[in-house]
Short mmCIF file of C-alpha atoms in Angstrom, two decimals:
data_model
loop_
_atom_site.label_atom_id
_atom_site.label_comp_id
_atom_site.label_asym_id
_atom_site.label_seq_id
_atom_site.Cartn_x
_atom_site.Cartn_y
_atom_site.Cartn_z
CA UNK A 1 0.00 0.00 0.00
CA UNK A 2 2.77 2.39 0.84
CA UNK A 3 4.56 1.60 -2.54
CA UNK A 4 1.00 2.58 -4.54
CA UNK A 5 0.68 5.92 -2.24
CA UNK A 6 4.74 6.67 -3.39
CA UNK A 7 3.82 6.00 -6.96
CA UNK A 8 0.91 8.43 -6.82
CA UNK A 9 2.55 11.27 -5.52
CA UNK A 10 4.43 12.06 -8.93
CA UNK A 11 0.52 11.71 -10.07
CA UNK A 12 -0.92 13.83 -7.97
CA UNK A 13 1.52 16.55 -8.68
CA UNK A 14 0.69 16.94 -11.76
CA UNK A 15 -2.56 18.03 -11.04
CA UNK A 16 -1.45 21.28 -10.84
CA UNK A 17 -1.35 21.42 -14.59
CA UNK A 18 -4.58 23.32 -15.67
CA UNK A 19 -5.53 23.11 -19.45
CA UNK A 20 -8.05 26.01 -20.96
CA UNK A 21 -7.80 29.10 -21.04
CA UNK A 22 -8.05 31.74 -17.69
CA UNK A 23 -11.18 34.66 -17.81
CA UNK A 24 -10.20 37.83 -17.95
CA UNK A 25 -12.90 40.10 -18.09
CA UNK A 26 -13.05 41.89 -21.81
CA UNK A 27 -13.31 45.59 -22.38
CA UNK A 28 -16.40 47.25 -23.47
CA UNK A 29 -16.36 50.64 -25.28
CA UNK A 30 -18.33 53.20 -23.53
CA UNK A 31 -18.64 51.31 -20.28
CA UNK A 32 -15.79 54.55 -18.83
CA UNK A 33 -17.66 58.00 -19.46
CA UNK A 34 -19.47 60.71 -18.77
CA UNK A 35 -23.55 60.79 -18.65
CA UNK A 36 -24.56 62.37 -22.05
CA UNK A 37 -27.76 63.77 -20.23
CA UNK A 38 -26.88 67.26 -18.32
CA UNK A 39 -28.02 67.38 -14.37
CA UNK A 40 -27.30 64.49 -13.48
CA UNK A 41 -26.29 63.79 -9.70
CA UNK A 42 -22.68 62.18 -9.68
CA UNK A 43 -23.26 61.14 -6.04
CA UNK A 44 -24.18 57.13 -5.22
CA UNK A 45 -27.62 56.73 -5.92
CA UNK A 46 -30.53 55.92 -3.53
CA UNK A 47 -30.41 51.96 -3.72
CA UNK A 48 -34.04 52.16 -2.43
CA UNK A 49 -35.50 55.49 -3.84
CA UNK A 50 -38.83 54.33 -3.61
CA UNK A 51 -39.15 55.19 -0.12
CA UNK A 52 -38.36 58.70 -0.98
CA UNK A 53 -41.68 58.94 -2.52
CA UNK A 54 -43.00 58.95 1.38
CA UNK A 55 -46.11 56.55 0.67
CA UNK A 56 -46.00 54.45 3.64
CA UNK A 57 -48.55 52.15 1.62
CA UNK A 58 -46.49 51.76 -1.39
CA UNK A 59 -43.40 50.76 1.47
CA UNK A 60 -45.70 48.09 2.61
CA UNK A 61 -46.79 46.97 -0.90
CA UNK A 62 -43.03 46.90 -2.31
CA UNK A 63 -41.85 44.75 0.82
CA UNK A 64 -44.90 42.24 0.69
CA UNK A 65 -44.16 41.57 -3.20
CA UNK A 66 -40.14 41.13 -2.25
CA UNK A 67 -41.43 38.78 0.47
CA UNK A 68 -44.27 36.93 -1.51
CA UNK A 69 -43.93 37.30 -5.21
CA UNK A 70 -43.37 33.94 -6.97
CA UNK A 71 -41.24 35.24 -9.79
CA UNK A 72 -39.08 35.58 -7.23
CA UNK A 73 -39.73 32.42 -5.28
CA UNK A 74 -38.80 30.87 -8.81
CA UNK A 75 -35.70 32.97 -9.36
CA UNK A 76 -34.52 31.86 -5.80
CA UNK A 77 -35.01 28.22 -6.55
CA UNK A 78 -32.81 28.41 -9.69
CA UNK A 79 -30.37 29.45 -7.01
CA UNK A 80 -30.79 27.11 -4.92
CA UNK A 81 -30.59 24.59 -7.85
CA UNK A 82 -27.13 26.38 -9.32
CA UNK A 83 -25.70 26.47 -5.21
CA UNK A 84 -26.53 22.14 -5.27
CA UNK A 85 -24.67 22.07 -9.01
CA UNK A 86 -21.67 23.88 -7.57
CA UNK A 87 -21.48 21.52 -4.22
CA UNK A 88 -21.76 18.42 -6.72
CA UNK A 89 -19.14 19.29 -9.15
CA UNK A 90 -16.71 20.27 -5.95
CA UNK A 91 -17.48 16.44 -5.27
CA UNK A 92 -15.91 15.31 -7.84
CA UNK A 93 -12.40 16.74 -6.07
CA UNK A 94 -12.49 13.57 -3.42
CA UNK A 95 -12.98 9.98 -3.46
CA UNK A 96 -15.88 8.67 -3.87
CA UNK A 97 -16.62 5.47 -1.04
CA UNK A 98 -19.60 3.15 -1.58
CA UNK A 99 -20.19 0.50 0.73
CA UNK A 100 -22.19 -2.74 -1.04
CA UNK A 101 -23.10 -6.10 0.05
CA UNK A 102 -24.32 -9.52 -1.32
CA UNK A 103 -26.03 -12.84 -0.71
CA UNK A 104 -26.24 -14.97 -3.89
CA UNK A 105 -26.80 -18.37 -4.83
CA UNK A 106 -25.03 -19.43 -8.09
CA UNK A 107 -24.32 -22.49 -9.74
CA UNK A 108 -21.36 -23.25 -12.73
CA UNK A 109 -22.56 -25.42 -15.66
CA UNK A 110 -20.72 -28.24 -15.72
CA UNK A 111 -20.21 -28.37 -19.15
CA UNK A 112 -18.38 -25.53 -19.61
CA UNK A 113 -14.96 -24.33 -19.58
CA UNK A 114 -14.29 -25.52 -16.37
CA UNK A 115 -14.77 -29.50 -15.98
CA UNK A 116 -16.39 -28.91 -12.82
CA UNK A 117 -18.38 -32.33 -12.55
CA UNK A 118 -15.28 -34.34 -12.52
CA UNK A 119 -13.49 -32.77 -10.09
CA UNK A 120 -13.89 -34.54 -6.63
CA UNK A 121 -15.50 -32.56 -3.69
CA UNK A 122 -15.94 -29.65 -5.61
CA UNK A 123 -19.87 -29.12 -5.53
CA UNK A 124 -21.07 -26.61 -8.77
CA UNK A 125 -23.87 -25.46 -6.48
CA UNK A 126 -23.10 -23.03 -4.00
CA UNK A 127 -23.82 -19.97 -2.09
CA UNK A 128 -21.52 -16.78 -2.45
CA UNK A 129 -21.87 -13.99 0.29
CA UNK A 130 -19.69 -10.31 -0.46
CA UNK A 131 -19.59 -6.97 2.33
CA UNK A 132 -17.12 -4.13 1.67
CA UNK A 133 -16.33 -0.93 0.72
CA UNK A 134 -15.35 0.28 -2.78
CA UNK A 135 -13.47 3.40 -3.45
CA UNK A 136 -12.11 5.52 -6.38
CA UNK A 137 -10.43 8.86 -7.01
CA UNK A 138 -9.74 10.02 -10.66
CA UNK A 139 -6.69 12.18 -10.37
CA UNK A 140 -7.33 15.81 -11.81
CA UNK A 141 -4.16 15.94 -13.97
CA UNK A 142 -5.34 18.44 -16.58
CA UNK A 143 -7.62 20.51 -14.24
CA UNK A 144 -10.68 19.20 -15.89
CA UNK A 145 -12.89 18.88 -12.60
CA UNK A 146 -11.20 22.09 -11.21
CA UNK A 147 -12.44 24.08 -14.68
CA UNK A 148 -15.72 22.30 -13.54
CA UNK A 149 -15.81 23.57 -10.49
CA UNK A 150 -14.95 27.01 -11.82
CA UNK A 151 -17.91 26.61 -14.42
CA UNK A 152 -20.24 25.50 -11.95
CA UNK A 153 -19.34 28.35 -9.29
CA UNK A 154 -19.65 31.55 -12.16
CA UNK A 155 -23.32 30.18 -12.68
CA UNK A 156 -23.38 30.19 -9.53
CA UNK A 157 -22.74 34.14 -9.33
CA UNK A 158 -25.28 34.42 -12.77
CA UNK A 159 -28.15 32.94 -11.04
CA UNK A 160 -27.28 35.04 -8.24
CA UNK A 161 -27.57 38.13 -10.14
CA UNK A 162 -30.52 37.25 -12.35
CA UNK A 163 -32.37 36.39 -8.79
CA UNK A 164 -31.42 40.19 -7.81
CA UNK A 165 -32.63 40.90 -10.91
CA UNK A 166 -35.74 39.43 -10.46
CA UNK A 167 -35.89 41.36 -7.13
CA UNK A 168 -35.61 44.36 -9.17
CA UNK A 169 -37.96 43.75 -11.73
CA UNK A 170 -40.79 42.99 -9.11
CA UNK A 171 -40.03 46.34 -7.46
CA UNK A 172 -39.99 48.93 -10.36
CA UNK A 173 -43.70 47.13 -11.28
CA UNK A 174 -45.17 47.40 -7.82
CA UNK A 175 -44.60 51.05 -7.71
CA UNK A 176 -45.52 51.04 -11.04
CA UNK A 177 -49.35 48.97 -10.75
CA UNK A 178 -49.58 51.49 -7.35
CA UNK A 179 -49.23 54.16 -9.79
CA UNK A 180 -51.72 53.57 -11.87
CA UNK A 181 -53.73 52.39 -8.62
CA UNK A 182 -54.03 56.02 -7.54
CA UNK A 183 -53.98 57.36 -11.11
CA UNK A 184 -57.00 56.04 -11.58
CA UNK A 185 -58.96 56.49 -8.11
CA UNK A 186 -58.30 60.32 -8.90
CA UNK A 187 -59.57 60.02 -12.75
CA UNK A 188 -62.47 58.60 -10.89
CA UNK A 189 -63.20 61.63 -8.94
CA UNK A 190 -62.39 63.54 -11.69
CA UNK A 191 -65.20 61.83 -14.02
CA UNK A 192 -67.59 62.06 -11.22
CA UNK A 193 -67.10 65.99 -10.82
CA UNK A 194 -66.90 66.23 -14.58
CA UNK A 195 -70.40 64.47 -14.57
CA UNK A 196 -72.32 66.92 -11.95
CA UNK A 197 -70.38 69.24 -13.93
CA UNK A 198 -71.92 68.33 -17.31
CA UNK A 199 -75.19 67.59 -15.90
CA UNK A 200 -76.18 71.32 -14.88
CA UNK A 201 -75.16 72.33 -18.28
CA UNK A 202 -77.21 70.03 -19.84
CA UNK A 203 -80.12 70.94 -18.09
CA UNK A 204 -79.61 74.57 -18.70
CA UNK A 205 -79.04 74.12 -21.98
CA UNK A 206 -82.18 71.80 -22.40
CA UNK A 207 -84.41 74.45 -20.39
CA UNK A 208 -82.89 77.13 -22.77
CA UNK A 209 -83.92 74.79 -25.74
CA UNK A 210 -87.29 74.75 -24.78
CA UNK A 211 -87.53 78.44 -23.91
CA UNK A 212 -86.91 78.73 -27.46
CA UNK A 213 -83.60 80.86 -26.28
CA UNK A 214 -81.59 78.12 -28.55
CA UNK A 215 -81.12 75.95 -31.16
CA UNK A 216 -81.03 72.59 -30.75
CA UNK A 217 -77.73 72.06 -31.62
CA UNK A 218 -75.89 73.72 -28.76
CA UNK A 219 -77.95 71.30 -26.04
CA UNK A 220 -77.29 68.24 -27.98
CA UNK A 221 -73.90 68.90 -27.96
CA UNK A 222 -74.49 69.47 -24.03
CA UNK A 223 -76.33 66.02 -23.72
CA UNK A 224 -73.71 64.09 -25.78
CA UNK A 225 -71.03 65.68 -23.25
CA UNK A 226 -72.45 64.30 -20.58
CA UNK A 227 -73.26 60.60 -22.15
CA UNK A 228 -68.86 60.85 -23.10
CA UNK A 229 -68.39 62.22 -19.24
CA UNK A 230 -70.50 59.08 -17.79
CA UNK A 231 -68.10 56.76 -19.34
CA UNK A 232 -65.13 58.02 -17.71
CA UNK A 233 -66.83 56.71 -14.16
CA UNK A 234 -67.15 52.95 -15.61
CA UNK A 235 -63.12 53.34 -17.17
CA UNK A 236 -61.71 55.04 -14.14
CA UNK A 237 -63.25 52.00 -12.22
CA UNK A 238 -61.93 49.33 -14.09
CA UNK A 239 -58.65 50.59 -14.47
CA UNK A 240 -58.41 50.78 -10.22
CA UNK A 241 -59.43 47.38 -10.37
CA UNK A 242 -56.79 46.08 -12.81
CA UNK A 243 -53.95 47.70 -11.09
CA UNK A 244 -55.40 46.25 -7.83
CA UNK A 245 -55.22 43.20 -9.18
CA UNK A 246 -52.07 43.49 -10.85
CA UNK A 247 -50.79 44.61 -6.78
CA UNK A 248 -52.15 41.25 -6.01
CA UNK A 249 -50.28 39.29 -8.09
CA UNK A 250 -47.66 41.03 -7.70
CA UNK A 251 -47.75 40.39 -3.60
CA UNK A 252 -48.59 37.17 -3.68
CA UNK A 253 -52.51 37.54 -3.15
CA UNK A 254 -55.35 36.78 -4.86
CA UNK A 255 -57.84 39.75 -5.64
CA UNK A 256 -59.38 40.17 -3.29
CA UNK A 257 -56.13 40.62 -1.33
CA UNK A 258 -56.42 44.48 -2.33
CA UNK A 259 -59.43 45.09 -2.34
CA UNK A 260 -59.21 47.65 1.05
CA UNK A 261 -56.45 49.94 -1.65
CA UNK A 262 -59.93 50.29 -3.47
CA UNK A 263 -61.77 51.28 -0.79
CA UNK A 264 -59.17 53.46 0.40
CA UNK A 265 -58.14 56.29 -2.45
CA UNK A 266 -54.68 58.37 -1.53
CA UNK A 267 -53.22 60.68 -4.43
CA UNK A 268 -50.71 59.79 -6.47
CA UNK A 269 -47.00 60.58 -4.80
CA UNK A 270 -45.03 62.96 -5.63
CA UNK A 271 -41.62 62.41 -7.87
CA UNK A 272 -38.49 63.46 -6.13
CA UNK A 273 -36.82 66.57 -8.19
CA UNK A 274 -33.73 64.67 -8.96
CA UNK A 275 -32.10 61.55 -9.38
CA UNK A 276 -28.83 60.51 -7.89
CA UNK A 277 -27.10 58.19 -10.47
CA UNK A 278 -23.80 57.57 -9.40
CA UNK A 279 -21.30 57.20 -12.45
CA UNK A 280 -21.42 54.83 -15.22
CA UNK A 281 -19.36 52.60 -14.83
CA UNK A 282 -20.94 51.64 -11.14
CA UNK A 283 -24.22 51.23 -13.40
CA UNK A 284 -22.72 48.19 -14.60
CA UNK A 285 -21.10 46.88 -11.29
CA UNK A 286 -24.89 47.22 -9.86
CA UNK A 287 -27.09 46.17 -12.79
CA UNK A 288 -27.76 42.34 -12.28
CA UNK A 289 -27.97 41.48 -16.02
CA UNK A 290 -25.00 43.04 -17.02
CA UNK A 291 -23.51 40.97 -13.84
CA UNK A 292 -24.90 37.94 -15.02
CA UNK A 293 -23.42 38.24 -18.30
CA UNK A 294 -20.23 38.30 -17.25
CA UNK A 295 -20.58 35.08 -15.12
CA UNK A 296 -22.05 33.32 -18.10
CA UNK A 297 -19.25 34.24 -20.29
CA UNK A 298 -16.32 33.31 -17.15
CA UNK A 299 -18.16 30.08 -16.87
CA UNK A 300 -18.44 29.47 -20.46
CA UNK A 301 -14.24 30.36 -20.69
CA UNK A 302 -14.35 27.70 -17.77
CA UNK A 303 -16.17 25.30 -19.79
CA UNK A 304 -13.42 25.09 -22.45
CA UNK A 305 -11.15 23.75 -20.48
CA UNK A 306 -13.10 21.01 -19.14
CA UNK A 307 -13.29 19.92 -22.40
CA UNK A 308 -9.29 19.90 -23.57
CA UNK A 309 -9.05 18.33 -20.37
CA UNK A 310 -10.42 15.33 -22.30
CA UNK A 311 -8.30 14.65 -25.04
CA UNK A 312 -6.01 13.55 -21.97
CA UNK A 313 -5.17 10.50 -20.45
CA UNK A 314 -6.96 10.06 -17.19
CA UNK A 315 -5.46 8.11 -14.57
CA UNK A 316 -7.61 6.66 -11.84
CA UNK A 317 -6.74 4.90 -8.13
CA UNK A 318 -9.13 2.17 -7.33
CA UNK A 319 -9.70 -0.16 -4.37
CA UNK A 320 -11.95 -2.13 -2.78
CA UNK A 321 -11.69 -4.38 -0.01
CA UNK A 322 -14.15 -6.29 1.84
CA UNK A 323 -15.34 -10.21 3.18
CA UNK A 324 -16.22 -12.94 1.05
CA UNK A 325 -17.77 -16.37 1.89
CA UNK A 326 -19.39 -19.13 1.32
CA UNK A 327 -21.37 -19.24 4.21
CA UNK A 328 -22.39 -16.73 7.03
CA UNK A 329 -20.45 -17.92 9.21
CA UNK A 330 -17.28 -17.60 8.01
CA UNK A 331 -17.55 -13.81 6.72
CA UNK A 332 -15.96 -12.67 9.70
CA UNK A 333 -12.44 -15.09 9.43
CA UNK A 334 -9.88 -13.31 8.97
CA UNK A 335 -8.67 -16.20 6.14
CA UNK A 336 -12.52 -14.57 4.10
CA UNK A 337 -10.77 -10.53 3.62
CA UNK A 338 -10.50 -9.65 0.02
CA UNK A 339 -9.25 -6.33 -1.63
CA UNK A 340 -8.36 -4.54 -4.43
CA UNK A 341 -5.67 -1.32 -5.22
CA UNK A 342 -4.19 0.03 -7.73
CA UNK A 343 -4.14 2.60 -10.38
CA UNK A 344 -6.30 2.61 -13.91
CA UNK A 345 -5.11 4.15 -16.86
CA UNK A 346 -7.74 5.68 -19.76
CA UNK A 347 -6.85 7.82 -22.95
CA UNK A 348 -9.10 8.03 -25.43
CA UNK A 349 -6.81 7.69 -28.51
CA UNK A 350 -9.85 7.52 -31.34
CA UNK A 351 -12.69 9.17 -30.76
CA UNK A 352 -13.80 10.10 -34.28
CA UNK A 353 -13.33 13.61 -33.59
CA UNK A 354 -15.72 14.13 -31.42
CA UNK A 355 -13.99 15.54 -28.03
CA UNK A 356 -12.29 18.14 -30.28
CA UNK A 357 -15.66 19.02 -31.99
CA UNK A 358 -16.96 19.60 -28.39
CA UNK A 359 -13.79 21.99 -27.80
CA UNK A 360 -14.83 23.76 -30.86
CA UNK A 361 -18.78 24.34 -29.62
CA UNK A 362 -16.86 25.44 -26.35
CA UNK A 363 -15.10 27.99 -28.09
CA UNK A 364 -17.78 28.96 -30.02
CA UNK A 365 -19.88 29.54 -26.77
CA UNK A 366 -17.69 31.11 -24.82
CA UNK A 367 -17.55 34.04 -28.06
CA UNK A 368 -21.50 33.50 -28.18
CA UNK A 369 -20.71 34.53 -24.34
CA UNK A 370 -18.68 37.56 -25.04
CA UNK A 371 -20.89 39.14 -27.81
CA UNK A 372 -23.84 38.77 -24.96
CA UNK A 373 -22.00 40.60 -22.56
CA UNK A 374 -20.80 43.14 -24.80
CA UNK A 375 -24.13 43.27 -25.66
CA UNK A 376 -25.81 43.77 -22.07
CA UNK A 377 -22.83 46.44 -21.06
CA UNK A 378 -24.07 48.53 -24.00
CA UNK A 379 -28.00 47.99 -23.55
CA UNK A 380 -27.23 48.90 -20.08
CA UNK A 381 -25.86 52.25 -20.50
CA UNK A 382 -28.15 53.34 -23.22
CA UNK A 383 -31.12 51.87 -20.89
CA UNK A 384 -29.80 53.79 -18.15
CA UNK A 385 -29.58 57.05 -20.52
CA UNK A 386 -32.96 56.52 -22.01
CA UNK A 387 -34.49 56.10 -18.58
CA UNK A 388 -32.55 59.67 -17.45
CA UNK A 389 -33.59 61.47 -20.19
CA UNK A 390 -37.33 60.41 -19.85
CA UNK A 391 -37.48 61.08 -15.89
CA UNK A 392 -36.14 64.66 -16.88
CA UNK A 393 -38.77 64.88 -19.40
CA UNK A 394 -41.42 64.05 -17.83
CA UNK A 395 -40.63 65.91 -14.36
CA UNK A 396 -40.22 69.10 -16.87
CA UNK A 397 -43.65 68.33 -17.92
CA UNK A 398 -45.66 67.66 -14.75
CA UNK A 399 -43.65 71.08 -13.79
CA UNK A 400 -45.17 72.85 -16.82
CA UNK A 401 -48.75 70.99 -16.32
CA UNK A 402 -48.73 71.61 -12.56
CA UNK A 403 -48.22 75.61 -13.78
CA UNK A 404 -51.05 75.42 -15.83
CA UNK A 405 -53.49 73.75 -13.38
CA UNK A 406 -52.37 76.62 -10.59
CA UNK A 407 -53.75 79.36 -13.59
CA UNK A 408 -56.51 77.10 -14.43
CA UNK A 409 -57.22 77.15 -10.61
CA UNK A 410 -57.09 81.05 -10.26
CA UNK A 411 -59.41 81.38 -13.64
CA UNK A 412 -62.00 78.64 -11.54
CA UNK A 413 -62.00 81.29 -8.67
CA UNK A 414 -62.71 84.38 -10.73
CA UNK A 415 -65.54 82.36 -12.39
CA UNK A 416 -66.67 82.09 -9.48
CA UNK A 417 -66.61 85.22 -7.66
CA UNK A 418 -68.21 86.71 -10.69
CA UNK A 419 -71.16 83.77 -10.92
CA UNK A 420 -72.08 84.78 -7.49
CA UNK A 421 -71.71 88.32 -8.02
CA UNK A 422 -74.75 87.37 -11.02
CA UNK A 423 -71.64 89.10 -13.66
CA UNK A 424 -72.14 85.42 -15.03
CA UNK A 425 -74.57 82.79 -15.45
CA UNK A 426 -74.24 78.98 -14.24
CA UNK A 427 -72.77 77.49 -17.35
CA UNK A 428 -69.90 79.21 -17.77
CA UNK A 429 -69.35 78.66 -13.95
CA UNK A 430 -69.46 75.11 -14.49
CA UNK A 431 -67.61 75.71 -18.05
CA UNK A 432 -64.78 76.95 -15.99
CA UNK A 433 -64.68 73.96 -13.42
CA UNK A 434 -64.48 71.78 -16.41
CA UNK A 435 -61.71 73.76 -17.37
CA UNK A 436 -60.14 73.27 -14.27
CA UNK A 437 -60.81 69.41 -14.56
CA UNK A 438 -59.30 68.88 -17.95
CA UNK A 439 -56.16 70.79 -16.36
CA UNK A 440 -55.89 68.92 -13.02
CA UNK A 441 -56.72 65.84 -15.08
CA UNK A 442 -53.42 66.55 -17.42
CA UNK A 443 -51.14 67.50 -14.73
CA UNK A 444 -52.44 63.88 -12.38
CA UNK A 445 -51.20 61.92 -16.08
CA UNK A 446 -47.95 63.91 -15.98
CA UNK A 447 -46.94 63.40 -12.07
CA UNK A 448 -47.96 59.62 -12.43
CA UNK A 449 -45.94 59.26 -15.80
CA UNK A 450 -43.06 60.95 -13.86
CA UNK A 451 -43.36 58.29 -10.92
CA UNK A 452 -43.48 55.70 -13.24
CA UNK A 453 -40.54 57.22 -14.69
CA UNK A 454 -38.98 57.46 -11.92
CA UNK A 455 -39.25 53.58 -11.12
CA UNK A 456 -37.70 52.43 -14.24
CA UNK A 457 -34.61 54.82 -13.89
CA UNK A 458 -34.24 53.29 -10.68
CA UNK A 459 -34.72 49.86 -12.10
CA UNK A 460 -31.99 51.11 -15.38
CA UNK A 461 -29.13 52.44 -12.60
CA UNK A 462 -29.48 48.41 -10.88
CA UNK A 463 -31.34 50.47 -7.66
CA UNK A 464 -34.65 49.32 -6.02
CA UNK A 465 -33.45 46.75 -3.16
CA UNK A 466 -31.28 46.77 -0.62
CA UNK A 467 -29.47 43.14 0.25
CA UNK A 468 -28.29 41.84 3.80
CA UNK A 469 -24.59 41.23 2.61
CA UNK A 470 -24.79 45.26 1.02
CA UNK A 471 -26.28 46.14 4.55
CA UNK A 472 -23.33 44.62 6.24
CA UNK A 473 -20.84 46.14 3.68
CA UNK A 474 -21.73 49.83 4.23
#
């Protein structure tokens, strides 16, 4: 035994050899710059801007979908499942032990090879019975099951990232369905004012008609603006309900999980006047795709050399050692102990080209790997861009629209100072609160498209969660 474990050292040495080639992560034009979009805050963003909206109900919403939302319940079990591949393929690093055992009954033909009938007191018909352990350890000479491990640890850190990602995604849409939650509540009241609004013209209008004041015309048109101002109600309605619903999926719930939101309006929040984005190249050490590109294509470098490492011999040491008997009583004897040691040799010499084919689709995935992460780096940045340039958009326009509902507001307040001071009658009163309506109404689309905005710059700079290990970092 001592001679074997002398002859293997030599073997085991060479296991430092490692064939394949090393990752080193590629350059990516762009990914070291400047934002193109002017304003922007240089400082390290707000991982968790969401809270800066101050809904306490959104808080509650966003950390009951992180807790509850299957998306992510499916993202984490791909982790799970790529955390078990990595522990199995760091097996492969140590013997493997099996213990086995046998009770047989066998018999040898005596007509065969072996003239078994003729030879005295030897009986054909007996009973066999094995218990032992076998072992085996294939010596990593090439660094084939250390590329493996390699391999199976960068998935690892991909399916961590896409389960951030995940994380992220469900985020950016629950502010997003809360949004249009509270969006739509206010439409509601909106249609409902618009209605009373609509209704007293109409009236007028129809009393003026038949005073023979006049025409027809004029209090059609005032009936057929109601009728259009009656289906807002109905739209506003279902449009709550939908995002309700959408919250409920989203946190794990069925409907009626949400229904007190419905029964509960709140106004839309309020954006925050800037967004802190960091700089870009931090973008890409936060966002989870680009991340998980990058593990994809290490692991798919790794992958290469797992499969050079098998145009190489293999060597493996074997043993086994055990009891054998022909009866049950004499398994324990020392005169029954049986074993096995050595080493095992293996090179496939012909293989019809296939393990060299199989380095070539290696190769060709690993650059199928480094296009996709070139790829993500630059969809990234121009996300992240995109995202900044809308946010500023649509902030400028809720700031414009917010102007215009303050003059609309004023004009509503003349109207009526001079209705009540009988300077003018009841329909253009009520022609001015419509006024009003159609401005508020514009400026409640532009703050919720700037919120929503908001969200997916949040989602484009890798923000919207904060993680334990992050916690314990800063």
């Amino acid at each position: 035994m001592r001679k074997l474990l002398v002859l293997a050292l030599p073997l085991i040495a060479l296991s430092a050899c490692t064939v394949g080639p090393d990752y080193e992560r590629p350059e990516v034009t762009g990914e070291v710059g400047e934002w193109s979009q002017g304003g922007i805050d240089g400082a390290a963003p707000d991982v968790e801007a969401w809270r800066a909206l101050g809904d306490p109900v959104l808080a509650r919403l966003v950390e009951q979908a992180v807790a509850a939302n299957l998306d992510i319940a499916q993202a984490e079990a791909r982790l799970r499942q790529a955390r078990a591949g990595l522990d199995a393929a760091a097996g492969g690093r140590v013997p493997e032990v099996a213990a086995n055992a046998s009770a047989t009954r066998q018999r040898l033909s005596e007509n065969g090879q072996l003239p078994v009938g003729s030879l005295p007191g030897f009986a054909p018909e007996y009973s066999l019975f094995d218990a032992g352990f076998d072992a085996s350890w294939e010596i990593d000479l090439w660094g084939g099951t250390k590329r493996g491990i390699e391999a199976a640890g960068y998935r690892l850190g991909a399916a961590e990232a896409l389960a951030r990602e995940a994380r992220l995604r469900v985020v950016a849409e629950t502010v997003r369905a809360y949004v249009q939650l509270r969006e739509a509540q206010a439409e509601g009241e909106l249609a409902t004012r618009d209605v009373s609004a609509r209704e007293t013209i109409a009236r007028l209008a129809r009393q003026s008609f038949e005073a023979g004041e006049i025409a027809r015309g004029p209090a059609a048109d005032a009936d057929a603006a109601l009728s259009a101002a009656r289906a807002r109600v109905p739209a506003a309605e279902a449009k709550a309900v939908a995002a309700a619903n959408a919250l409920a999926v989203l946190t794990g719930q069925p409907p009626e999980g949400t229904a007190d939101l419905l029964a509960q309006p709140a106004p839309v929040p309020a954006p925050p006047k800037a967004i802190r984005a960091g700089l870009r190249a931090d973008v890409l050490r936060r966002r989870p795709d680009v991340i998980a590109a990058e593990y994809q294509l290490a692991a798919a470098t790794a992958d290469v050399g797992v499969q050079t490492a098998q145009l190489f011999p293999k060597i493996s040491l074997l043993g086994s050692i055990g009891q054998q008997a022909r009866s049950v009583g004499d398994l324990a004897s020392g005169d029954s102990l049986r074993f096995t040691v050595g080493p095992t040799l293996s090179w496939p010499i012909f293989a019809g080209g296939r393990i060299r084919a199989q380095i070539r689709a290696a190769d060709a995935k690993a650059d199928e790997a480094a296009a996709a992460y070139e790829q993500a780096v630059l969809s990234a940045l121009a996300d992240s861009e995109t995202a900044l340039n809308r946010y500023n958009a649509a902030r400028a326009a809720w700031a414009a629209l917010e102007a215009a509902r303050a003059d609309a507001a004023t004009s509503l307040e003349m109207a009526r100072q001079r209705y009540e001071a009988g300077e003018d009658s009841l329909i253009a009163f009520n022609q001015a609160q419509l006024a009003y309506d159609e401005a508020e109404r514009a400026a409640l689309s532009a703050k919720a498209e700037a919120v929503d905005a908001h969200a997916a710059a949040i989602k484009a700079l890798g923000g919207g969660w904060t993680y334990p290990e992050e916690d314990a970092a800063s």
